[in-house]
Coordinates of C-alpha atoms and ligand atoms in Angstrom, one line a residue:
X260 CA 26.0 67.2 19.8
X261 CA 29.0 66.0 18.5
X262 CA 31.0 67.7 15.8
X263 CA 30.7 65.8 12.6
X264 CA 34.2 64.5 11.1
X265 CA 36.0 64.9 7.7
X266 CA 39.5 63.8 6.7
X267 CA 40.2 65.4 3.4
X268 CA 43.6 64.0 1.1
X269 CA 46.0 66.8 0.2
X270 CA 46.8 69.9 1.0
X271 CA 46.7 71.3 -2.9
X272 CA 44.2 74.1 -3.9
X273 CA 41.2 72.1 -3.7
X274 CA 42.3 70.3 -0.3
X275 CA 42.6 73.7 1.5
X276 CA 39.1 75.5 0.5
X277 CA 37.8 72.2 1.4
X278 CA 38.8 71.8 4.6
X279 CA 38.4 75.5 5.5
X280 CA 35.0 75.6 4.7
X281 CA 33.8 72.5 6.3
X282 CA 35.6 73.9 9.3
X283 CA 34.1 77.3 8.9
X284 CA 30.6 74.8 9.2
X285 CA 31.4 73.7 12.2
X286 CA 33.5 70.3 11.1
X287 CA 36.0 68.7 13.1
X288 CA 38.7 68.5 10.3
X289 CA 42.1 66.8 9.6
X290 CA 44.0 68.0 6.4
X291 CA 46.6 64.9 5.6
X292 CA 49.4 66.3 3.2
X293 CA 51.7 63.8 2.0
X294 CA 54.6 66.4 1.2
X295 CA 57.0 67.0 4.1
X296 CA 56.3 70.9 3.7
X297 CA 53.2 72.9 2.6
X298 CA 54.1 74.5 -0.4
X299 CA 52.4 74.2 -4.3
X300 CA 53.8 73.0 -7.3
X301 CA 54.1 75.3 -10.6
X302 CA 54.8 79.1 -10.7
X303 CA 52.1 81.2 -11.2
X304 CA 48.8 81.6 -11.9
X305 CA 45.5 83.3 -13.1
X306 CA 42.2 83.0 -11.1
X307 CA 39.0 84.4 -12.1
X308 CA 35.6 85.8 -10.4
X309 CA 34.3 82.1 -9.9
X310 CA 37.4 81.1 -7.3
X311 CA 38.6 85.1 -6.3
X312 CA 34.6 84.6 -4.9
X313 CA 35.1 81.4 -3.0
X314 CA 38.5 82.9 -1.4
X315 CA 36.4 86.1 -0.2
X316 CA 33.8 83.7 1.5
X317 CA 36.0 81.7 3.3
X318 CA 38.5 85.3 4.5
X319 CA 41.8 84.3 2.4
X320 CA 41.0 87.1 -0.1
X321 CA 41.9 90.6 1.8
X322 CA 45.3 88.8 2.8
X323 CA 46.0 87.6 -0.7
X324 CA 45.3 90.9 -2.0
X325 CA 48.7 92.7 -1.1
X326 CA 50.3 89.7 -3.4
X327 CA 48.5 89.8 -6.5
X328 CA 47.5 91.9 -10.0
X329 CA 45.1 92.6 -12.2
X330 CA 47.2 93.0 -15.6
X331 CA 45.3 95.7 -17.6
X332 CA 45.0 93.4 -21.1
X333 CA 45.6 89.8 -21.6
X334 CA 47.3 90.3 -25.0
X335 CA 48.1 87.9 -27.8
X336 CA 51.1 88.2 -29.9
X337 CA 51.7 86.0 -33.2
X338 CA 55.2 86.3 -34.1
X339 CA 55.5 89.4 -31.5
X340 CA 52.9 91.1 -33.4
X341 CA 49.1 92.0 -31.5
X342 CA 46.5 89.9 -32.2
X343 CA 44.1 91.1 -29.9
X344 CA 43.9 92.9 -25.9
X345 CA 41.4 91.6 -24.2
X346 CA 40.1 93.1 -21.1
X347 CA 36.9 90.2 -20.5
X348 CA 34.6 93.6 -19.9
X349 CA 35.5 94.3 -16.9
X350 CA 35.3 90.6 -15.3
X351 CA 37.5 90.3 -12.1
X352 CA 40.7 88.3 -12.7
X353 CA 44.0 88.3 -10.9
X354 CA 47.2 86.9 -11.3
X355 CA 50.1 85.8 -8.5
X356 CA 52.4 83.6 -7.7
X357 CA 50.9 80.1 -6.4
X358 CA 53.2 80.4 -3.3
X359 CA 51.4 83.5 -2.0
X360 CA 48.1 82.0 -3.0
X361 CA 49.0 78.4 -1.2
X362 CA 50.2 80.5 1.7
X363 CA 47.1 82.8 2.4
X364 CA 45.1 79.3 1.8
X365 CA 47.7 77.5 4.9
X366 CA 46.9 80.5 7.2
X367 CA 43.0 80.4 6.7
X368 CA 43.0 77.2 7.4
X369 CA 44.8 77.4 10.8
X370 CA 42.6 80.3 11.7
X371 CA 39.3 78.0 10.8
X372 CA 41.1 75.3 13.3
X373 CA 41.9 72.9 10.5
X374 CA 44.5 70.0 11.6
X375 CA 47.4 69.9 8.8
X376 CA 49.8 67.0 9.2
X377 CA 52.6 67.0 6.8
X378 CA 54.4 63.5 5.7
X379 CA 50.6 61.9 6.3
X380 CA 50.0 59.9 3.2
X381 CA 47.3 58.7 2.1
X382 CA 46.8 55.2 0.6
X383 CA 43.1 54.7 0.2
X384 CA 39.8 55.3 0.8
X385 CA 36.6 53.2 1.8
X386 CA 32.6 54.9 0.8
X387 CA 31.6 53.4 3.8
X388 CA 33.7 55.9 5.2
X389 CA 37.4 55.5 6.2
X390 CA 40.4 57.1 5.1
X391 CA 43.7 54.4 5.4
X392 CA 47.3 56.1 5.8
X393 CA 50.5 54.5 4.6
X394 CA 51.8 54.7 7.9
X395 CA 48.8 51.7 8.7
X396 CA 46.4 54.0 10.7
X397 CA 43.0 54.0 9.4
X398 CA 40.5 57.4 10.5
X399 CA 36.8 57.3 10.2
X400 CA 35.0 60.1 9.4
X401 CA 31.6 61.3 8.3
X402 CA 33.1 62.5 5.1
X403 CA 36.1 62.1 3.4
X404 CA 36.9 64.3 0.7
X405 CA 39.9 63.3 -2.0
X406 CA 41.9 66.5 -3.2
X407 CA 45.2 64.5 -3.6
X408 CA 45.7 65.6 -7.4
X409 CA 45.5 63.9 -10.6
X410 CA 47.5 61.0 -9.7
X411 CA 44.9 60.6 -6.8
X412 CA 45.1 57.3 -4.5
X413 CA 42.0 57.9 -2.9
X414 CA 40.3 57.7 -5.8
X415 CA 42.6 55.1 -7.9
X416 CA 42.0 52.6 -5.1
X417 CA 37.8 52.8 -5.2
X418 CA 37.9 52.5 -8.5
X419 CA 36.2 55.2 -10.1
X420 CA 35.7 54.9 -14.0
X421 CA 37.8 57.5 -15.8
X422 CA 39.5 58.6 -19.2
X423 CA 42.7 59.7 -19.0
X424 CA 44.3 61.5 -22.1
X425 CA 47.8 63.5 -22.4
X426 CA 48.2 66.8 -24.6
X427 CA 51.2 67.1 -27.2
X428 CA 52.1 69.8 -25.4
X429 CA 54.1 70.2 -22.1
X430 CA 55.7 73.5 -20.2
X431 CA 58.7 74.9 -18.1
X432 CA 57.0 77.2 -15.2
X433 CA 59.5 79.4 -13.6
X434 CA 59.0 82.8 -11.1
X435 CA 61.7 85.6 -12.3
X436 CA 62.2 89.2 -11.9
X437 CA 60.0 91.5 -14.1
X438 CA 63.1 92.9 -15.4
X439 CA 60.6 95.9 -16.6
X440 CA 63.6 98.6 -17.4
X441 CA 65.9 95.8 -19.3
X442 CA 62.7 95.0 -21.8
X443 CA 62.4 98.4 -22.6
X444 CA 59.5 99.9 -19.8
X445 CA 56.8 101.2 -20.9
X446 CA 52.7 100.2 -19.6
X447 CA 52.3 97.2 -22.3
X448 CA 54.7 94.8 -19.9
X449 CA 52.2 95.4 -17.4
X450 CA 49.6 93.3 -19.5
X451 CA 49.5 89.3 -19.6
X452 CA 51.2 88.7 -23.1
X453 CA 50.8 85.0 -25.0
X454 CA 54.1 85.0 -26.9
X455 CA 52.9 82.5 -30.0
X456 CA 55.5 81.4 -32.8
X457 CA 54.6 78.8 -35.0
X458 CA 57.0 78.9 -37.4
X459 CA 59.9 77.3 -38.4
X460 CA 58.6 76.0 -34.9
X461 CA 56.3 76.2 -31.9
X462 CA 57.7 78.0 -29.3
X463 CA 55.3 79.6 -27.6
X464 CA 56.1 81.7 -24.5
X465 CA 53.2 83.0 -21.6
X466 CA 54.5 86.4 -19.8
X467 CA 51.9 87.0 -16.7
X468 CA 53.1 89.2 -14.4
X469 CA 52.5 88.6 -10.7
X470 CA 52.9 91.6 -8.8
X471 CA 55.5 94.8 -9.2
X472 CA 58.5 91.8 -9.0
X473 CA 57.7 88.7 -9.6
X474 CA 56.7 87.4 -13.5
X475 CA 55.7 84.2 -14.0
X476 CA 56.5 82.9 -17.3
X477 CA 55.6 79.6 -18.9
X478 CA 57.6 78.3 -21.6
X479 CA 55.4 76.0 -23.7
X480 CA 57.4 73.4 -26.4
X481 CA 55.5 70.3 -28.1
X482 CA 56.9 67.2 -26.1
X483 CA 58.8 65.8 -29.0
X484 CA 61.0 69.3 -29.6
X485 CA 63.8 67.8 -27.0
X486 CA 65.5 71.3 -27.2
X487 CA 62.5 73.0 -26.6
X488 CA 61.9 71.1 -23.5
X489 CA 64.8 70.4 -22.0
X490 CA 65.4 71.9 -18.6
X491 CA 67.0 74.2 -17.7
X492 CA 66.2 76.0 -20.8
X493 CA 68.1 76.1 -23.6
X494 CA 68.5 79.7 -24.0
X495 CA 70.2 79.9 -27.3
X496 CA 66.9 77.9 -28.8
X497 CA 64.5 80.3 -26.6
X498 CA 66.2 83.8 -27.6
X499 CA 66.1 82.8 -31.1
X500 CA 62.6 82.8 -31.1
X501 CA 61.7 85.4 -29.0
X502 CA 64.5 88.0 -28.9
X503 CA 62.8 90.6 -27.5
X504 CA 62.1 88.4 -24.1
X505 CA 66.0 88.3 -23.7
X506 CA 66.3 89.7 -19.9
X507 CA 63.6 87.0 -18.8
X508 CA 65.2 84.4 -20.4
X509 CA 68.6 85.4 -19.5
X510 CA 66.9 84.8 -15.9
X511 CA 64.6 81.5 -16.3
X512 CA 68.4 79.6 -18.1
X513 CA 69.9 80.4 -14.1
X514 CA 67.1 77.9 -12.8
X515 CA 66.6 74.3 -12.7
X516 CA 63.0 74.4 -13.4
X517 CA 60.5 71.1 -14.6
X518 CA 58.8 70.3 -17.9
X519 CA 55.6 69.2 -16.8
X520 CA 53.2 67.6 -19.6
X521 CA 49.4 68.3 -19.8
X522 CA 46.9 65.3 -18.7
X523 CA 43.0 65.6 -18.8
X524 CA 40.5 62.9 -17.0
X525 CA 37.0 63.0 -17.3
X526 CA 35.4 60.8 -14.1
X527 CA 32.0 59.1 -14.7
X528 CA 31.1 60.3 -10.9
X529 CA 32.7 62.6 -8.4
X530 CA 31.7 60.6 -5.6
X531 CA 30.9 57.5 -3.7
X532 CA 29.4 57.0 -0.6
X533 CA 31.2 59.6 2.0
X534 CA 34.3 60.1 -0.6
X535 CA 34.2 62.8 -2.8
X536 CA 36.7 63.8 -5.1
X537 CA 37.5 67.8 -5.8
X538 CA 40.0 69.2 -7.7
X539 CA 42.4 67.3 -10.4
X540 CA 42.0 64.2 -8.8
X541 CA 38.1 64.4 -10.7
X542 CA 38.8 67.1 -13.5
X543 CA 42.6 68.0 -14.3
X544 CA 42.2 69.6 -17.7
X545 CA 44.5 71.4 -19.9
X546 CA 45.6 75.0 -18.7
X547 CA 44.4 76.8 -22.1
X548 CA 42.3 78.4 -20.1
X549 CA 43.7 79.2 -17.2
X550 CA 40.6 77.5 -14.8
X551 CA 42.1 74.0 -13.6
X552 CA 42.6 75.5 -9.7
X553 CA 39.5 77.8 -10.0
X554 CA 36.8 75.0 -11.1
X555 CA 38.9 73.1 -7.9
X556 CA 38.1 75.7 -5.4
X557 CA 34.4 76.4 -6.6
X558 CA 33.8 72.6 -6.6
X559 CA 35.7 72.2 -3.2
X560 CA 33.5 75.0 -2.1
X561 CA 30.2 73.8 -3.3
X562 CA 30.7 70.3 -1.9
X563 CA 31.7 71.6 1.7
X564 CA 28.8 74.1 2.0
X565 CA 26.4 71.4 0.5
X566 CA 27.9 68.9 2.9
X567 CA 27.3 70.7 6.0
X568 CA 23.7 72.0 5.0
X569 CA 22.2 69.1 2.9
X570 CA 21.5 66.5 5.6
X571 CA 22.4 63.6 7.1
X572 CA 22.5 60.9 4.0
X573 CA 25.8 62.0 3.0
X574 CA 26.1 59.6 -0.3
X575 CA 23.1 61.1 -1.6
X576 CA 24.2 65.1 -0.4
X577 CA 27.4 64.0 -2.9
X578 CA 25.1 62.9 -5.7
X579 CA 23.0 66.0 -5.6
X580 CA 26.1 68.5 -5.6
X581 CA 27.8 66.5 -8.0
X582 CA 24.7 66.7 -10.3
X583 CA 24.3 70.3 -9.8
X584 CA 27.8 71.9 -10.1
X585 CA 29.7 69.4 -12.8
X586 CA 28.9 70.6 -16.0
X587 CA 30.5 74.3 -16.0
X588 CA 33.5 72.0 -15.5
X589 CA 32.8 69.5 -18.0
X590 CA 32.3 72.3 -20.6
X591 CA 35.2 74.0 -19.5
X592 CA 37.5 70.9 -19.1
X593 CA 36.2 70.2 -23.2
X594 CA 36.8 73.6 -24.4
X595 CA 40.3 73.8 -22.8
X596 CA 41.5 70.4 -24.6
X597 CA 40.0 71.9 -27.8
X598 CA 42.1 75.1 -27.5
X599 CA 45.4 73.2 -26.7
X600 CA 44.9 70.7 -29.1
X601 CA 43.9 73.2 -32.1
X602 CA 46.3 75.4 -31.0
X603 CA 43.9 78.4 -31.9
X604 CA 44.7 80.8 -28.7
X605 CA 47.6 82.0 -30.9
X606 CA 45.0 84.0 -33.1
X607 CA 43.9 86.4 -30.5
X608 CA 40.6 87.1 -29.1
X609 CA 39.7 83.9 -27.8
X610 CA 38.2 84.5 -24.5
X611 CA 35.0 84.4 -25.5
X612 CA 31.8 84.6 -23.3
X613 CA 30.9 81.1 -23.9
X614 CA 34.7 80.2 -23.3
X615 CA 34.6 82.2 -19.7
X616 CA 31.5 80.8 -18.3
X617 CA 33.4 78.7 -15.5
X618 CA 35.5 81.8 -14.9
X619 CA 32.0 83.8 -14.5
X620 CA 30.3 81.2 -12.4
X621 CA 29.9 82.5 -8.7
X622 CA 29.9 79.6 -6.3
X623 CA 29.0 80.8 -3.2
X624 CA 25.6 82.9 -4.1
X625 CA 24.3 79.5 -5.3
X626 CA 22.0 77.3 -2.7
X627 CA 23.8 74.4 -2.7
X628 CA 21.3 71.9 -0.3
Ligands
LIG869 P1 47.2 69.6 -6.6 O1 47.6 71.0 -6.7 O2 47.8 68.5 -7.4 O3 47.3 69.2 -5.0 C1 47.3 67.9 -4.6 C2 48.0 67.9 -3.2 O4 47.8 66.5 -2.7 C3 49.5 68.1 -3.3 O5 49.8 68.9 -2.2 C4 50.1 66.7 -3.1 O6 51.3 66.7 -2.6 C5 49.0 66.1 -2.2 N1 48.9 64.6 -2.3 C6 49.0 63.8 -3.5 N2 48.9 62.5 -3.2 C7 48.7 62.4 -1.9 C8 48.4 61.4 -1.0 N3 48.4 60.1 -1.4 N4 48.3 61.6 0.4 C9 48.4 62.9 0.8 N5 48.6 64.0 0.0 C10 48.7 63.7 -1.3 N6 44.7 76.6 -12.9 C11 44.2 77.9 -12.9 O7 43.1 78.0 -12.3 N7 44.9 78.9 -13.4 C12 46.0 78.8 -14.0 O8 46.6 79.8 -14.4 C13 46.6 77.5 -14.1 N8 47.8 77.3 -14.8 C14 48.2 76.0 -14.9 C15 49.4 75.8 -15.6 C16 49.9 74.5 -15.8 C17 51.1 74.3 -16.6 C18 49.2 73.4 -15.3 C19 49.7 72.0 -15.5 C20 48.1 73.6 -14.5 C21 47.5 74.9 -14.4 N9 46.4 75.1 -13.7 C22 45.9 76.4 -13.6 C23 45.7 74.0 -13.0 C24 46.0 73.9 -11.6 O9 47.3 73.9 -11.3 C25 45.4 72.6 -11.0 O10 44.1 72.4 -11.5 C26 45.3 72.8 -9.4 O11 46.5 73.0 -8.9 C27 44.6 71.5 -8.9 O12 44.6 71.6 -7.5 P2 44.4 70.4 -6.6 O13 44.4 70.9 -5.2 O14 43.2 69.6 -7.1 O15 45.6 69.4 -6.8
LIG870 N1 47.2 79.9 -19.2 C1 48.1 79.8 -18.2 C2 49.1 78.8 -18.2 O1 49.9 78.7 -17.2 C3 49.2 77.9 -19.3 C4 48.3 78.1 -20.4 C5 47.3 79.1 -20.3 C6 48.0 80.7 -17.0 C7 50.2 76.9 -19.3 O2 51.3 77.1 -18.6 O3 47.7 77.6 -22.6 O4 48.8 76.1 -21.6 C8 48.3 77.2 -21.6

């Protein structure tokens, strides 16, 4: 028998675990990245049981390993004072930089003998089953699978109903040295540490360290504080605020850097047909809670495995996975636009076990056909 085909839209998060898995299954698979180099956007990042699962399934865990940490409290701070450490009772989450996640993602999906063209880009998408390139070429396929983001063409040009709403809120990302000695040492720079000021106004800055070098730190300003936004940083406005974060600081002014705003879209389905969407492209949601790439991977996950065991009516396979696995991530997309709009992370212990049910949800010891 012939292998069955899939052309999956963008090499992001979601795109890779996609196409790795259905490879894994046996898939003939062609990964079109529109970039002209394989690399992630943002800085850092925290990923939880739900997607630290899906990377063990598909091998990209043991090489990612080396890379990451598991900070020993994810601490609040109001005014630089605790709130609350929070440890999630013992539930596995890591932190790292997105470059050495993207990259153990890239090499996993080599090994699984997934094609990745660079400077392919996608410009739509037919249920029927067809994936169209801007270059003119179109590629059938048996299933074709839209991870190209939240601005996503293949699913803008089906059509798929969708809200789309922006947060007051943006952030700078930026990867700099932990500078451990220059903030004084000591174990407590070892933890995750949400850096909230309020007053005279909101400054608030996340410190998550990614392994013994690297911090990421996100510096989070409402959109209409042009100070507090403008890139590169302004550090006299930053160090004001936080003077005790000086030596980072110091360090995120030397780069560039992007303020990136917040976007949410809800989709009435994730799928049509053969297409189906994974990732931002059918749930960006607010970072609050750190899940946006780990509800992408489980989803991505769920709909490759449920592709490649559920049968031969693929537009009814997509309907069933859909209806099974999307609302832990319509919960988690709702309670992560609460917390950014309320602003109510700032008072500590907010992790609740309601709140980290997406982060507990284990993918791949689920039947998913
Ligand atoms: P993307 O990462 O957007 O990847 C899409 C890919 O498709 C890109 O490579 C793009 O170049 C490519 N592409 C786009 N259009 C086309 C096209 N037409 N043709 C071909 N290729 C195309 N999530 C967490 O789990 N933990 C966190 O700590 C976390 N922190 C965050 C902090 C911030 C500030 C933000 C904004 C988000 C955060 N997220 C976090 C969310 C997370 O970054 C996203 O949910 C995740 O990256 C989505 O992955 P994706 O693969 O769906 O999309
Ligand atoms: N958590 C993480 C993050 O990067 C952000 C937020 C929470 C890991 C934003 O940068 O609350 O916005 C947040």
């Amino acid at each position: 028998m012939s292998k069955r085909k899939a052309e999956v839209a963008g090499a992001g998060f979601a795109g890779l675990v996609a196409a790795t898995t259905l490879a894994q299954k046996g898939w003939d698979v062609t990964l079109h990245e529109k970039d002209t180099e394989l690399r992630p956007l943002g800085a850092g990042i925290v990923l939880w049981h739900n997607s630290l699962q899906v990377l063990k399934a598909i091998g990209a865990y043991d090489r990612l390993l080396p890379h990451t940490m598991v900070p020993p409290f994810y601490e609040t701070r109001m005014h630089n004072v605790t709130q609350s450490l929070e440890d999630f009772d013992g539930l596995h989450w890591r932190t790292m930089t997105r470059k050495a996640l993207h990259d153990a993602l890239v090499d996993t999906a080599r090994e699984a003998g997934v094609e990745i063209r660079v400077s392919s880009e996608v410009d739509a998408a037919d249920p029927a089953g067809s994936l169209t390139l801007t270059s003119g070429e179109v590629r059938h396929a048996d299933l074709i699978v839209g991870a190209d983001g939240v601005n996503s063409k293949v699913r803008d040009s089906i059509g798929f109903e969708q809200e789309r709403t922006r947060s007051k809120d943006g952030v700078t990302r930026l990867i700099v040295p932990r500078c451990k000695e220059e903030l004084g040492g000591g174990e407590a720079w070892d933890n995750v540490i949400d850096f909230w000021n309020l007053e005279p106004r909101v400054l608030r800055v996340l410190y998550v360290p990614c392994n013994e070098d690297e911090l990421y730190i996100a510096l989070m300003a409402p959109i209409e504080d042009k100070e507090g936004s403008a890139v590169p940083i302004n550090y006299d406005v930053w160090v004001e605020s936080h003077p005790y974060l000086a030596p980072v600081l110091r360090e995120a002014a030397k780069i560039s850097g992007r303020y990136d705003g917040y976007q949410t879209n809800v989709l009435k389905e994730w799928s049509n047909g053969s297409v189906a969407l994974v990732g931002d492209s059918a749930h960006a949601m607010c970072p609050a809670l750190a899940q946006g790439a780990g509800t992408a991977m489980a989803n991505a996950y769920s709909m490759a495995v449920a592709a490649s065991e559920g049968g031969d009516d693929m537009a009814k396979v997509l309907v069933d996975w859909q209806a099974r696995e999307r609302e832990v991530t319509d919960r988690c997309q709702n309670k992560s636009a609460w917390f950014a709009e309320t602003r109510s992370m700032a008072n500590g212990n907010q992790f609740t076990p309601e709140v980290l049910e997406a982060a507990k949800y284990d993918p791949t010891t689920v039947v998913h056909a």
